[in-house]
Amino acid sequence: MKGGLFMKSLFDQTQLGSLKMKNRFVRSATYEGMADEKGRMTDELFKIYKDLAKGGVGTIITGLTAVTDLEEFIPGQMGIYEDSFIDEYKKITEMVHKYNANIMLQAGAAGTQTIKNEKKVMWGPSDIADLGYKNTPQEMTLEEIISVQEAFVSAAFRAKESGFDGIQIHSAHGYLLSKFLTPYYNRRTDEYGGSIENRSRMLLETYQKMRDKVGSAYPILIKINSEDFMEQGITFEECKYVCKKLAEAGIDAIEISGGSLSSRPNESYSRKIVKGQNPYFVSYAEKIKQEVKIPVISVGGIRDFTVLTQILNHNSIDYFALSRPLICESDLINRWHEGNMESAKCISCGKCSGFGKTICIFNKK
C-alpha cells in the first residue's frame, strides 16, 4: 500500500466490457507483411501470433485487416472481406485462447496508403494527394461511403464468428477513416465534411452500424490520433470531441496514438526514444481519460517496466500497448512477470517497419 491506497499492478486482472483481461499489456496492431496475396493466413504469420500468445501479453490486436478487396492490399496484409475467412481465423483464435490470452481483430481500409493498382479503387474523402504516399484518391460518393461502412459491419460479424474477442476500428495513422477526420484531406462540402461534427460522421456511423450488428456485449474498440501533427490536421480538442461521442455511443475502449507519414519530421506514430523519456502519447491518453468513463489504452515508446508502473499509479490510464518491443522480444511480458525488469531490448531504430516482412534486425537470421 502507498499513502493508504493499494498500488495498481501491470499484472492486475481487469475487465474491459464483457472481456476479462489477464494483465494490462496489449500488443498494439502491427503490420507483419506475412499474409499471402489474397490476405490469407500463412504458417509464418500463425507462428507470430503463437509466439505472442506464449510470450505473456494479455491481449493481442492483429495487424490491419482489409475489410474489402476492392482496394489494393498492402503487401502481406491480412484480409476479412469474405465469409471464407471465418473458419481460417478460428484456428488462430482457438490457438491464442489455449495460452489464456485474448485476440482482437483490427479492421480498416487503406485509402491512399497502399501501392497503386489501376485495377483497384483508391478512396479518399476528397481527391487530395497523400503527402506521405504521393497517391491521389478518387473522392468517395455517398454510395461508396455506405458501401465501406457495410464492409466494416461485415468484418465485425466475421470477427465475432471467428472467435475474436473483439474488434478494433483503425481510425488513426492516415488510413481511410483517419483521413475523414483530417481537414487537409477532407474538403467535402456535404454532411461528411467541414466541421468536426461532419468530419466524424463517417466514423460514428460506421461504429453504430457495427454495434447494431454484433450487439451490445461484443467489445468494439477504436484507435485514433490524438493529433495529426501536420498543418490542417485534426487537433487534440477535436480528438476529445470524437472520443466523447464514441464513449456516449457505447464504444468499449479507446487507444490513443497520433501522426502518420504526413506528419512533421519525427512526429509520426513510430518515433525514436531515449532512455528515461516517458512514452510519447501518455499525456494525451491521460487527458482523454479525464473526458470519458471507459478504458483508455496508451501506446508509443513503452520500454521501461518501472516507468510504466509509476504512470499507472499516478494517472488513470487503464492499459498499455506495445508494438516494436514485442517484435524484438515476443516473450517480453513473461520476462517482466518472472522478475527480470530490465527495459525492453528494442532500440527504436525503426528498421523493422516498411512494406516487407516485419522482423527485428536483431532477430534476422
mmCIF file of C-alpha atoms in Angstrom, residues 14-21 26 59-62 97 102-107 152-153 155-161 163-170 206-223 246 249-255 294-295 297 319:
data_model
loop_
_atom_site.group_PDB
_atom_site.id
_atom_site.type_symbol
_atom_site.label_atom_id
_atom_site.label_comp_id
_atom_site.label_asym_id
_atom_site.label_seq_id
_atom_site.Cartn_x
_atom_site.Cartn_y
_atom_site.Cartn_z
ATOM 1 C CA THR A 14 -9.288 -6.428 -15.011
ATOM 2 C CA GLN A 15 -12.470 -6.237 -17.043
ATOM 3 C CA LEU A 16 -12.863 -4.488 -20.386
ATOM 4 C CA GLY A 17 -16.574 -4.507 -21.084
ATOM 5 C CA SER A 18 -17.528 -8.187 -21.163
ATOM 6 C CA LEU A 19 -13.906 -9.297 -21.609
ATOM 7 C CA LYS A 20 -11.550 -10.497 -18.868
ATOM 8 C CA MET A 21 -8.020 -9.120 -19.185
ATOM 9 C CA VAL A 26 -1.833 -5.093 -25.157
ATOM 10 C CA THR A 59 -4.420 -9.132 -25.374
ATOM 11 C CA ILE A 60 -3.229 -9.260 -28.964
ATOM 12 C CA ILE A 61 -4.598 -6.929 -31.639
ATOM 13 C CA THR A 62 -3.950 -8.182 -35.153
ATOM 14 C CA HIS A 97 -7.077 -18.888 -26.218
ATOM 15 C CA ASN A 102 -7.213 -12.587 -25.843
ATOM 16 C CA ILE A 103 -7.054 -11.675 -29.504
ATOM 17 C CA MET A 104 -8.910 -8.877 -31.297
ATOM 18 C CA LEU A 105 -9.069 -8.115 -34.990
ATOM 19 C CA GLN A 106 -8.139 -4.660 -36.234
ATOM 20 C CA ALA A 107 -10.355 -3.716 -39.172
ATOM 21 C CA PHE A 152 -16.812 -2.755 -41.680
ATOM 22 C CA VAL A 153 -20.111 -4.190 -40.453
ATOM 23 C CA ALA A 155 -15.924 -7.536 -40.864
ATOM 24 C CA ALA A 156 -17.286 -7.182 -37.324
ATOM 25 C CA PHE A 157 -19.699 -10.058 -37.878
ATOM 26 C CA ARG A 158 -16.933 -12.262 -39.296
ATOM 27 C CA ALA A 159 -14.590 -11.374 -36.437
ATOM 28 C CA LYS A 160 -17.206 -12.396 -33.906
ATOM 29 C CA GLU A 161 -17.980 -15.616 -35.767
ATOM 30 C CA GLY A 163 -13.873 -16.273 -32.198
ATOM 31 C CA PHE A 164 -12.017 -12.973 -31.940
ATOM 32 C CA ASP A 165 -12.576 -11.419 -28.517
ATOM 33 C CA GLY A 166 -13.371 -8.045 -30.024
ATOM 34 C CA ILE A 167 -12.701 -5.776 -32.966
ATOM 35 C CA GLN A 168 -10.758 -2.535 -33.198
ATOM 36 C CA ILE A 169 -11.618 0.130 -35.766
ATOM 37 C CA HIS A 170 -8.464 1.692 -37.199
ATOM 38 C CA THR A 206 -19.536 3.088 -39.066
ATOM 39 C CA TYR A 207 -19.236 2.319 -35.360
ATOM 40 C CA GLN A 208 -23.007 2.454 -34.790
ATOM 41 C CA LYS A 209 -23.726 0.105 -37.687
ATOM 42 C CA MET A 210 -21.112 -2.330 -36.379
ATOM 43 C CA ARG A 211 -22.618 -2.163 -32.900
ATOM 44 C CA ASP A 212 -26.088 -2.808 -34.248
ATOM 45 C CA LYS A 213 -24.770 -5.927 -35.990
ATOM 46 C CA VAL A 214 -22.746 -7.552 -33.194
ATOM 47 C CA GLY A 215 -24.796 -6.484 -30.182
ATOM 48 C CA SER A 216 -24.045 -4.561 -27.016
ATOM 49 C CA ALA A 217 -21.849 -7.206 -25.343
ATOM 50 C CA TYR A 218 -19.237 -7.671 -28.077
ATOM 51 C CA PRO A 219 -16.179 -5.437 -27.490
ATOM 52 C CA ILE A 220 -15.563 -2.753 -30.100
ATOM 53 C CA LEU A 221 -12.500 -0.543 -29.703
ATOM 54 C CA ILE A 222 -11.114 2.426 -31.600
ATOM 55 C CA LYS A 223 -7.567 3.503 -32.434
ATOM 56 C CA LEU A 246 -17.846 7.391 -29.230
ATOM 57 C CA ALA A 249 -22.428 5.746 -28.170
ATOM 58 C CA GLY A 250 -21.081 2.767 -26.224
ATOM 59 C CA ILE A 251 -17.615 2.011 -27.560
ATOM 60 C CA ASP A 252 -15.681 -0.183 -25.139
ATOM 61 C CA ALA A 253 -12.168 1.320 -25.157
ATOM 62 C CA ILE A 254 -10.036 3.937 -26.887
ATOM 63 C CA GLU A 255 -6.385 3.552 -27.921
ATOM 64 C CA ILE A 294 -14.400 3.892 -20.455
ATOM 65 C CA PRO A 295 -10.943 2.242 -20.564
ATOM 66 C CA ILE A 297 -5.068 2.474 -23.806
ATOM 67 C CA TYR A 319 -3.858 -0.375 -20.390
#
